[in-house]
Amino acid sequence: MDGAILLWIQENIRHDMVTPWVLLYTSLGSFGAVWAVGAAVLAVVPRTRQMGWLALLSLLFSGLVGEVIKFIVRRPRPFLQIEDLTALGSLPHSFSFPSGHTVCAFAVAFIIWRMCRGWQRWLVMILAALMAFSRLYLGVHYPSDVLAGVVVAFWGSCFVWRYRSKIGL
């Protein structure tokens, strides 16, 4: 089913006018860069300092757990397994499961969701979901990789949230 979803996206959603924007957006998420910068900015503003530090810790912890899982599972990328799938952009050389872009995006988003009210919490979830979808659009992750990334980020952010007082936040 994973492969069928990717092929459906390739055939029905990809568009030449959209692809450059998806490539740009997904590149901002490499190594969690845009999420780390956003969390760091929050961490230096007195009013959002706690949220920023918790988001950074969630990003680091969840990202580390995701990388360990990736090393253990060692799932090949879908463009290496699905004959008719064409990956777009630079091809990653790491393993596929879970999606690191998704882990990083949602690790920060789940903390902000807990700590904000109103439109900010929805905005960050939409941005995280777009990051996750970009990985499917480009054909570099299976849907189950993305789903696993959300789960890893959820549990990682819950761990950071639960122990925030023990780490002085």
Short mmCIF file of N, CA and C in Angstrom, two decimals:
data_model
loop_
_atom_site.label_atom_id
_atom_site.label_comp_id
_atom_site.label_asym_id
_atom_site.label_seq_id
_atom_site.Cartn_x
_atom_site.Cartn_y
_atom_site.Cartn_z
N MET A 1 0.82 -1.19 0.00
CA MET A 1 0.00 0.00 0.00
C MET A 1 0.87 1.26 0.00
N ASP A 2 1.99 1.21 0.73
CA ASP A 2 2.92 2.35 0.75
C ASP A 2 3.32 2.77 -0.66
N GLY A 3 3.69 1.79 -1.45
CA GLY A 3 4.13 2.07 -2.82
C GLY A 3 3.01 2.62 -3.68
N ALA A 4 1.82 2.08 -3.51
CA ALA A 4 0.67 2.55 -4.29
C ALA A 4 0.37 4.02 -3.99
N ILE A 5 0.50 4.41 -2.73
CA ILE A 5 0.26 5.82 -2.35
C ILE A 5 1.30 6.71 -3.01
N LEU A 6 2.55 6.31 -2.98
CA LEU A 6 3.61 7.13 -3.59
C LEU A 6 3.41 7.26 -5.10
N LEU A 7 3.05 6.18 -5.74
CA LEU A 7 2.81 6.24 -7.18
C LEU A 7 1.59 7.11 -7.49
N TRP A 8 0.57 7.06 -6.63
CA TRP A 8 -0.60 7.91 -6.83
C TRP A 8 -0.22 9.39 -6.71
N ILE A 9 0.58 9.71 -5.71
CA ILE A 9 1.06 11.10 -5.55
C ILE A 9 1.84 11.52 -6.78
N GLN A 10 2.73 10.65 -7.24
CA GLN A 10 3.55 10.96 -8.42
C GLN A 10 2.67 11.24 -9.64
N GLU A 11 1.64 10.46 -9.82
CA GLU A 11 0.80 10.58 -11.01
C GLU A 11 -0.27 11.67 -10.91
N ASN A 12 -0.72 11.98 -9.71
CA ASN A 12 -1.89 12.85 -9.57
C ASN A 12 -1.64 14.20 -8.88
N ILE A 13 -0.57 14.31 -8.13
CA ILE A 13 -0.36 15.55 -7.37
C ILE A 13 0.87 16.32 -7.84
N ARG A 14 1.91 15.63 -8.22
CA ARG A 14 3.12 16.34 -8.67
C ARG A 14 2.80 17.27 -9.84
N HIS A 15 3.43 18.45 -9.78
CA HIS A 15 3.23 19.43 -10.86
C HIS A 15 4.52 20.24 -11.00
N ASP A 16 4.89 20.53 -12.21
CA ASP A 16 6.14 21.25 -12.48
C ASP A 16 6.22 22.61 -11.80
N MET A 17 5.08 23.26 -11.60
CA MET A 17 5.09 24.57 -10.95
C MET A 17 5.23 24.45 -9.42
N VAL A 18 4.85 23.33 -8.87
CA VAL A 18 4.88 23.13 -7.42
C VAL A 18 6.22 22.55 -6.96
N THR A 19 6.80 21.71 -7.78
CA THR A 19 8.01 20.98 -7.38
C THR A 19 9.15 21.87 -6.88
N PRO A 20 9.49 22.98 -7.52
CA PRO A 20 10.58 23.81 -6.99
C PRO A 20 10.30 24.32 -5.57
N TRP A 21 9.03 24.62 -5.28
CA TRP A 21 8.67 25.10 -3.94
C TRP A 21 8.79 23.98 -2.91
N VAL A 22 8.40 22.78 -3.31
CA VAL A 22 8.51 21.63 -2.40
C VAL A 22 9.99 21.33 -2.14
N LEU A 23 10.80 21.39 -3.18
CA LEU A 23 12.24 21.16 -3.00
C LEU A 23 12.85 22.20 -2.06
N LEU A 24 12.47 23.45 -2.23
CA LEU A 24 12.96 24.51 -1.34
C LEU A 24 12.53 24.26 0.09
N TYR A 25 11.26 23.98 0.29
CA TYR A 25 10.73 23.79 1.64
C TYR A 25 11.39 22.59 2.33
N THR A 26 11.51 21.48 1.61
CA THR A 26 12.09 20.29 2.23
C THR A 26 13.58 20.51 2.54
N SER A 27 14.26 21.32 1.72
CA SER A 27 15.68 21.59 1.99
C SER A 27 15.85 22.38 3.29
N LEU A 28 14.87 23.21 3.63
CA LEU A 28 14.94 23.94 4.90
C LEU A 28 14.87 23.00 6.10
N GLY A 29 14.27 21.84 5.90
CA GLY A 29 14.14 20.88 6.99
C GLY A 29 15.31 19.92 7.13
N SER A 30 16.29 20.01 6.25
CA SER A 30 17.44 19.11 6.34
C SER A 30 18.15 19.27 7.67
N PHE A 31 18.39 18.14 8.32
CA PHE A 31 19.04 18.09 9.63
C PHE A 31 18.25 18.89 10.68
N GLY A 32 16.96 19.10 10.43
CA GLY A 32 16.12 19.85 11.37
C GLY A 32 16.45 21.32 11.43
N ALA A 33 17.14 21.83 10.41
CA ALA A 33 17.69 23.19 10.45
C ALA A 33 16.65 24.26 10.74
N VAL A 34 15.58 24.32 9.96
CA VAL A 34 14.61 25.39 10.15
C VAL A 34 13.93 25.27 11.51
N TRP A 35 13.73 24.05 11.97
CA TRP A 35 13.07 23.83 13.27
C TRP A 35 14.02 24.20 14.41
N ALA A 36 15.29 23.89 14.25
CA ALA A 36 16.28 24.25 15.28
C ALA A 36 16.44 25.77 15.36
N VAL A 37 16.48 26.43 14.22
CA VAL A 37 16.61 27.89 14.21
C VAL A 37 15.37 28.52 14.86
N GLY A 38 14.19 28.03 14.49
CA GLY A 38 12.96 28.56 15.07
C GLY A 38 12.91 28.37 16.57
N ALA A 39 13.30 27.19 17.03
CA ALA A 39 13.31 26.92 18.47
C ALA A 39 14.36 27.78 19.17
N ALA A 40 15.51 27.96 18.54
CA ALA A 40 16.57 28.80 19.13
C ALA A 40 16.11 30.25 19.27
N VAL A 41 15.40 30.74 18.27
CA VAL A 41 14.86 32.10 18.36
C VAL A 41 13.89 32.19 19.53
N LEU A 42 13.02 31.20 19.67
CA LEU A 42 12.10 31.19 20.80
C LEU A 42 12.85 31.15 22.13
N ALA A 43 13.97 30.43 22.15
CA ALA A 43 14.74 30.26 23.39
C ALA A 43 15.43 31.55 23.84
N VAL A 44 15.70 32.46 22.94
CA VAL A 44 16.38 33.70 23.34
C VAL A 44 15.41 34.83 23.68
N VAL A 45 14.14 34.67 23.33
CA VAL A 45 13.13 35.68 23.67
C VAL A 45 12.61 35.36 25.07
N PRO A 46 12.73 36.29 26.01
CA PRO A 46 12.33 35.99 27.39
C PRO A 46 10.91 35.41 27.53
N ARG A 47 9.95 35.92 26.80
CA ARG A 47 8.57 35.47 26.92
C ARG A 47 8.39 34.02 26.44
N THR A 48 9.23 33.57 25.52
CA THR A 48 9.08 32.22 24.95
C THR A 48 10.28 31.33 25.25
N ARG A 49 11.10 31.74 26.20
CA ARG A 49 12.35 31.01 26.48
C ARG A 49 12.10 29.53 26.82
N GLN A 50 11.17 29.27 27.72
CA GLN A 50 10.91 27.88 28.12
C GLN A 50 10.45 27.05 26.92
N MET A 51 9.54 27.60 26.13
CA MET A 51 9.05 26.89 24.95
C MET A 51 10.20 26.59 23.99
N GLY A 52 11.07 27.54 23.78
CA GLY A 52 12.20 27.34 22.87
C GLY A 52 13.14 26.25 23.34
N TRP A 53 13.47 26.27 24.63
CA TRP A 53 14.37 25.24 25.16
C TRP A 53 13.73 23.85 25.12
N LEU A 54 12.45 23.79 25.46
CA LEU A 54 11.76 22.50 25.39
C LEU A 54 11.68 22.00 23.94
N ALA A 55 11.43 22.91 23.02
CA ALA A 55 11.38 22.52 21.61
C ALA A 55 12.75 22.02 21.14
N LEU A 56 13.81 22.70 21.55
CA LEU A 56 15.16 22.25 21.17
C LEU A 56 15.47 20.87 21.77
N LEU A 57 15.11 20.68 23.03
CA LEU A 57 15.35 19.38 23.66
C LEU A 57 14.53 18.28 22.99
N SER A 58 13.29 18.59 22.67
CA SER A 58 12.44 17.63 21.98
C SER A 58 13.03 17.27 20.61
N LEU A 59 13.50 18.28 19.91
CA LEU A 59 14.13 18.08 18.60
C LEU A 59 15.37 17.18 18.72
N LEU A 60 16.22 17.49 19.67
CA LEU A 60 17.45 16.71 19.84
C LEU A 60 17.15 15.28 20.29
N PHE A 61 16.29 15.14 21.29
CA PHE A 61 15.98 13.80 21.81
C PHE A 61 15.27 12.96 20.75
N SER A 62 14.21 13.51 20.17
CA SER A 62 13.45 12.77 19.17
C SER A 62 14.31 12.46 17.94
N GLY A 63 15.11 13.43 17.53
CA GLY A 63 15.99 13.22 16.39
C GLY A 63 17.00 12.10 16.63
N LEU A 64 17.54 12.07 17.84
CA LEU A 64 18.49 10.99 18.19
C LEU A 64 17.80 9.63 18.18
N VAL A 65 16.62 9.56 18.79
CA VAL A 65 15.87 8.29 18.80
C VAL A 65 15.55 7.87 17.36
N GLY A 66 15.13 8.82 16.53
CA GLY A 66 14.84 8.51 15.13
C GLY A 66 16.05 7.97 14.39
N GLU A 67 17.21 8.56 14.63
CA GLU A 67 18.42 8.08 13.96
C GLU A 67 18.82 6.68 14.44
N VAL A 68 18.64 6.39 15.71
CA VAL A 68 18.93 5.05 16.23
C VAL A 68 18.00 4.03 15.57
N ILE A 69 16.72 4.37 15.51
CA ILE A 69 15.76 3.47 14.86
C ILE A 69 16.12 3.27 13.39
N LYS A 70 16.49 4.34 12.73
CA LYS A 70 16.87 4.27 11.31
C LYS A 70 18.04 3.30 11.12
N PHE A 71 19.02 3.38 12.03
CA PHE A 71 20.20 2.51 11.95
C PHE A 71 19.83 1.05 12.22
N ILE A 72 18.89 0.82 13.14
CA ILE A 72 18.48 -0.55 13.47
C ILE A 72 17.64 -1.16 12.35
N VAL A 73 16.65 -0.41 11.85
CA VAL A 73 15.71 -0.94 10.85
C VAL A 73 16.37 -1.06 9.48
N ARG A 74 17.13 -0.04 9.08
CA ARG A 74 17.88 -0.06 7.83
C ARG A 74 16.99 -0.27 6.58
N ARG A 75 15.87 0.41 6.54
CA ARG A 75 14.94 0.28 5.42
C ARG A 75 15.44 1.08 4.23
N PRO A 76 15.51 0.45 3.06
CA PRO A 76 15.93 1.18 1.85
C PRO A 76 14.91 2.24 1.45
N ARG A 77 15.35 3.25 0.77
CA ARG A 77 14.48 4.32 0.28
C ARG A 77 13.52 3.76 -0.78
N PRO A 78 12.33 4.34 -0.87
CA PRO A 78 11.34 3.80 -1.82
C PRO A 78 11.77 3.89 -3.28
N PHE A 79 12.53 4.91 -3.64
CA PHE A 79 12.95 5.02 -5.05
C PHE A 79 13.92 3.91 -5.43
N LEU A 80 14.48 3.21 -4.43
CA LEU A 80 15.34 2.07 -4.71
C LEU A 80 14.55 0.77 -4.82
N GLN A 81 13.32 0.78 -4.33
CA GLN A 81 12.50 -0.43 -4.26
C GLN A 81 11.34 -0.45 -5.25
N ILE A 82 10.82 0.72 -5.59
CA ILE A 82 9.63 0.80 -6.44
C ILE A 82 10.06 1.22 -7.85
N GLU A 83 9.93 0.31 -8.76
CA GLU A 83 10.47 0.49 -10.11
C GLU A 83 9.96 1.73 -10.82
N ASP A 84 8.68 2.04 -10.71
CA ASP A 84 8.10 3.16 -11.46
C ASP A 84 8.17 4.50 -10.72
N LEU A 85 8.72 4.50 -9.54
CA LEU A 85 8.79 5.74 -8.76
C LEU A 85 10.03 6.54 -9.14
N THR A 86 9.82 7.81 -9.42
CA THR A 86 10.92 8.72 -9.73
C THR A 86 11.07 9.69 -8.57
N ALA A 87 12.21 9.64 -7.91
CA ALA A 87 12.48 10.58 -6.83
C ALA A 87 12.92 11.91 -7.42
N LEU A 88 12.57 12.98 -6.73
CA LEU A 88 12.93 14.33 -7.19
C LEU A 88 13.95 14.93 -6.24
N GLY A 89 14.80 15.79 -6.78
CA GLY A 89 15.80 16.47 -5.96
C GLY A 89 17.01 15.61 -5.70
N SER A 90 17.82 16.05 -4.74
CA SER A 90 19.01 15.26 -4.40
C SER A 90 18.58 14.01 -3.64
N LEU A 91 19.14 12.90 -4.01
CA LEU A 91 18.73 11.63 -3.43
C LEU A 91 19.47 11.36 -2.13
N PRO A 92 18.72 11.13 -1.05
CA PRO A 92 19.37 10.83 0.24
C PRO A 92 20.07 9.48 0.18
N HIS A 93 21.13 9.36 0.95
CA HIS A 93 21.89 8.11 0.99
C HIS A 93 21.68 7.36 2.29
N SER A 94 20.95 7.96 3.21
CA SER A 94 20.68 7.29 4.48
C SER A 94 19.48 6.37 4.32
N PHE A 95 19.15 5.67 5.40
CA PHE A 95 18.00 4.78 5.37
C PHE A 95 16.71 5.58 5.51
N SER A 96 15.59 4.90 5.31
CA SER A 96 14.31 5.57 5.13
C SER A 96 13.44 5.65 6.39
N PHE A 97 13.50 4.67 7.25
CA PHE A 97 12.54 4.56 8.36
C PHE A 97 13.18 4.89 9.70
N PRO A 98 12.65 5.88 10.40
CA PRO A 98 11.57 6.81 10.11
C PRO A 98 12.09 8.05 9.38
N SER A 99 11.18 8.89 8.95
CA SER A 99 11.57 10.13 8.26
C SER A 99 12.14 11.14 9.25
N GLY A 100 13.41 11.48 9.09
CA GLY A 100 14.05 12.45 9.98
C GLY A 100 13.46 13.84 9.85
N HIS A 101 13.10 14.24 8.64
CA HIS A 101 12.46 15.55 8.44
C HIS A 101 11.16 15.63 9.24
N THR A 102 10.40 14.53 9.20
CA THR A 102 9.12 14.49 9.92
C THR A 102 9.34 14.49 11.42
N VAL A 103 10.30 13.70 11.89
CA VAL A 103 10.61 13.67 13.32
C VAL A 103 10.93 15.07 13.82
N CYS A 104 11.82 15.75 13.14
CA CYS A 104 12.25 17.08 13.58
C CYS A 104 11.10 18.08 13.57
N ALA A 105 10.33 18.07 12.50
CA ALA A 105 9.22 19.02 12.37
C ALA A 105 8.20 18.82 13.49
N PHE A 106 7.81 17.58 13.70
CA PHE A 106 6.77 17.32 14.70
C PHE A 106 7.30 17.36 16.13
N ALA A 107 8.58 17.10 16.34
CA ALA A 107 9.14 17.22 17.69
C ALA A 107 8.99 18.64 18.21
N VAL A 108 9.22 19.61 17.36
CA VAL A 108 9.05 21.02 17.72
C VAL A 108 7.57 21.37 17.75
N ALA A 109 6.82 20.92 16.76
CA ALA A 109 5.40 21.27 16.67
C ALA A 109 4.60 20.78 17.88
N PHE A 110 4.90 19.58 18.37
CA PHE A 110 4.15 19.07 19.52
C PHE A 110 4.40 19.89 20.79
N ILE A 111 5.61 20.40 20.96
CA ILE A 111 5.89 21.26 22.12
C ILE A 111 5.15 22.58 21.97
N ILE A 112 5.23 23.17 20.80
CA ILE A 112 4.54 24.45 20.59
C ILE A 112 3.03 24.26 20.74
N TRP A 113 2.50 23.14 20.26
CA TRP A 113 1.07 22.85 20.40
C TRP A 113 0.67 22.86 21.88
N ARG A 114 1.50 22.26 22.73
CA ARG A 114 1.19 22.21 24.16
C ARG A 114 1.24 23.58 24.82
N MET A 115 2.10 24.45 24.32
CA MET A 115 2.38 25.69 25.04
C MET A 115 1.70 26.92 24.46
N CYS A 116 1.13 26.81 23.29
CA CYS A 116 0.48 27.96 22.66
C CYS A 116 -1.03 27.75 22.60
N ARG A 117 -1.71 28.83 22.40
CA ARG A 117 -3.15 28.80 22.15
C ARG A 117 -3.40 29.57 20.86
N GLY A 118 -4.48 29.22 20.19
CA GLY A 118 -4.85 29.98 19.01
C GLY A 118 -4.16 29.53 17.75
N TRP A 119 -4.02 30.50 16.84
CA TRP A 119 -3.56 30.21 15.49
C TRP A 119 -2.14 29.69 15.43
N GLN A 120 -1.25 30.03 16.39
CA GLN A 120 0.14 29.59 16.33
C GLN A 120 0.26 28.06 16.37
N ARG A 121 -0.57 27.46 17.20
CA ARG A 121 -0.48 25.99 17.31
C ARG A 121 -0.92 25.32 16.01
N TRP A 122 -1.93 25.88 15.34
CA TRP A 122 -2.37 25.32 14.07
C TRP A 122 -1.35 25.57 12.97
N LEU A 123 -0.76 26.74 12.98
CA LEU A 123 0.24 27.08 11.97
C LEU A 123 1.42 26.11 12.03
N VAL A 124 1.93 25.86 13.23
CA VAL A 124 3.10 24.99 13.34
C VAL A 124 2.75 23.54 12.96
N MET A 125 1.54 23.11 13.24
CA MET A 125 1.13 21.75 12.84
C MET A 125 0.99 21.66 11.32
N ILE A 126 0.46 22.69 10.71
CA ILE A 126 0.34 22.70 9.25
C ILE A 126 1.72 22.69 8.60
N LEU A 127 2.64 23.49 9.14
CA LEU A 127 4.00 23.52 8.60
C LEU A 127 4.68 22.16 8.76
N ALA A 128 4.49 21.52 9.90
CA ALA A 128 5.07 20.19 10.12
C ALA A 128 4.46 19.17 9.16
N ALA A 129 3.14 19.23 8.98
CA ALA A 129 2.48 18.30 8.06
C ALA A 129 2.95 18.52 6.63
N LEU A 130 3.16 19.77 6.24
CA LEU A 130 3.68 20.05 4.90
C LEU A 130 5.09 19.49 4.74
N MET A 131 5.90 19.58 5.80
CA MET A 131 7.24 19.01 5.73
C MET A 131 7.15 17.50 5.51
N ALA A 132 6.27 16.85 6.27
CA ALA A 132 6.10 15.41 6.14
C ALA A 132 5.62 15.05 4.73
N PHE A 133 4.63 15.79 4.24
CA PHE A 133 4.11 15.51 2.90
C PHE A 133 5.16 15.74 1.82
N SER A 134 6.03 16.72 2.03
CA SER A 134 7.07 16.98 1.03
C SER A 134 7.93 15.75 0.79
N ARG A 135 8.14 14.95 1.82
CA ARG A 135 8.97 13.76 1.68
C ARG A 135 8.28 12.70 0.81
N LEU A 136 6.96 12.66 0.90
CA LEU A 136 6.18 11.74 0.05
C LEU A 136 6.14 12.27 -1.39
N TYR A 137 5.89 13.54 -1.52
CA TYR A 137 5.82 14.20 -2.83
C TYR A 137 7.11 13.96 -3.62
N LEU A 138 8.24 14.04 -2.93
CA LEU A 138 9.53 13.87 -3.60
C LEU A 138 9.90 12.41 -3.82
N GLY A 139 9.15 11.50 -3.23
CA GLY A 139 9.40 10.07 -3.42
C GLY A 139 10.59 9.55 -2.64
N VAL A 140 10.95 10.21 -1.55
CA VAL A 140 12.13 9.78 -0.79
C VAL A 140 11.78 9.07 0.52
N HIS A 141 10.48 8.99 0.84
CA HIS A 141 10.02 8.25 2.01
C HIS A 141 8.71 7.56 1.71
N TYR A 142 8.50 6.44 2.35
CA TYR A 142 7.22 5.75 2.32
C TYR A 142 6.28 6.47 3.29
N PRO A 143 4.96 6.36 3.07
CA PRO A 143 4.01 6.92 4.05
C PRO A 143 4.23 6.36 5.46
N SER A 144 4.58 5.10 5.57
CA SER A 144 4.82 4.52 6.91
C SER A 144 6.07 5.13 7.56
N ASP A 145 7.04 5.58 6.79
CA ASP A 145 8.20 6.28 7.34
C ASP A 145 7.77 7.60 7.98
N VAL A 146 6.87 8.29 7.27
CA VAL A 146 6.38 9.58 7.76
C VAL A 146 5.52 9.38 9.00
N LEU A 147 4.65 8.40 8.96
CA LEU A 147 3.81 8.10 10.13
C LEU A 147 4.67 7.73 11.33
N ALA A 148 5.68 6.92 11.11
CA ALA A 148 6.60 6.56 12.20
C ALA A 148 7.33 7.80 12.72
N GLY A 149 7.68 8.72 11.85
CA GLY A 149 8.31 9.96 12.27
C GLY A 149 7.42 10.77 13.20
N VAL A 150 6.13 10.82 12.89
CA VAL A 150 5.18 11.53 13.76
C VAL A 150 5.11 10.83 15.12
N VAL A 151 5.07 9.52 15.12
CA VAL A 151 4.98 8.76 16.37
C VAL A 151 6.24 8.96 17.22
N VAL A 152 7.40 8.88 16.61
CA VAL A 152 8.66 9.10 17.34
C VAL A 152 8.68 10.51 17.94
N ALA A 153 8.28 11.49 17.15
CA ALA A 153 8.26 12.87 17.64
C ALA A 153 7.25 13.05 18.77
N PHE A 154 6.09 12.41 18.65
CA PHE A 154 5.08 12.51 19.70
C PHE A 154 5.62 11.97 21.01
N TRP A 155 6.16 10.76 20.97
CA TRP A 155 6.66 10.16 22.21
C TRP A 155 7.89 10.90 22.73
N GLY A 156 8.74 11.35 21.85
CA GLY A 156 9.91 12.13 22.27
C GLY A 156 9.51 13.43 22.93
N SER A 157 8.53 14.11 22.35
CA SER A 157 8.07 15.38 22.94
C SER A 157 7.34 15.12 24.26
N CYS A 158 6.61 14.02 24.35
CA CYS A 158 5.96 13.66 25.62
C CYS A 158 7.00 13.40 26.71
N PHE A 159 8.08 12.73 26.35
CA PHE A 159 9.15 12.45 27.31
C PHE A 159 9.76 13.76 27.81
N VAL A 160 10.09 14.66 26.90
CA VAL A 160 10.67 15.96 27.28
C VAL A 160 9.67 16.73 28.13
N TRP A 161 8.41 16.73 27.74
CA TRP A 161 7.39 17.46 28.48
C TRP A 161 7.24 16.90 29.90
N ARG A 162 7.23 15.58 30.01
CA ARG A 162 7.05 14.94 31.32
C ARG A 162 8.20 15.26 32.26
N TYR A 163 9.40 15.32 31.76
CA TYR A 163 10.58 15.52 32.61
C TYR A 163 11.11 16.95 32.57
N ARG A 164 10.31 17.88 32.10
CA ARG A 164 10.77 19.28 31.99
C ARG A 164 11.17 19.87 33.32
N SER A 165 10.48 19.55 34.40
CA SER A 165 10.83 20.12 35.71
C SER A 165 12.14 19.54 36.22
N LYS A 166 12.44 18.30 35.87
CA LYS A 166 13.69 17.67 36.31
C LYS A 166 14.91 18.29 35.61
N ILE A 167 14.68 18.89 34.45
CA ILE A 167 15.79 19.52 33.73
C ILE A 167 15.77 21.03 33.89
N GLY A 168 14.92 21.49 34.81
CA GLY A 168 14.92 22.91 35.17
C GLY A 168 14.13 23.80 34.23
N LEU A 169 13.18 23.25 33.51
CA LEU A 169 12.36 24.07 32.60
C LEU A 169 10.91 24.03 32.97
#
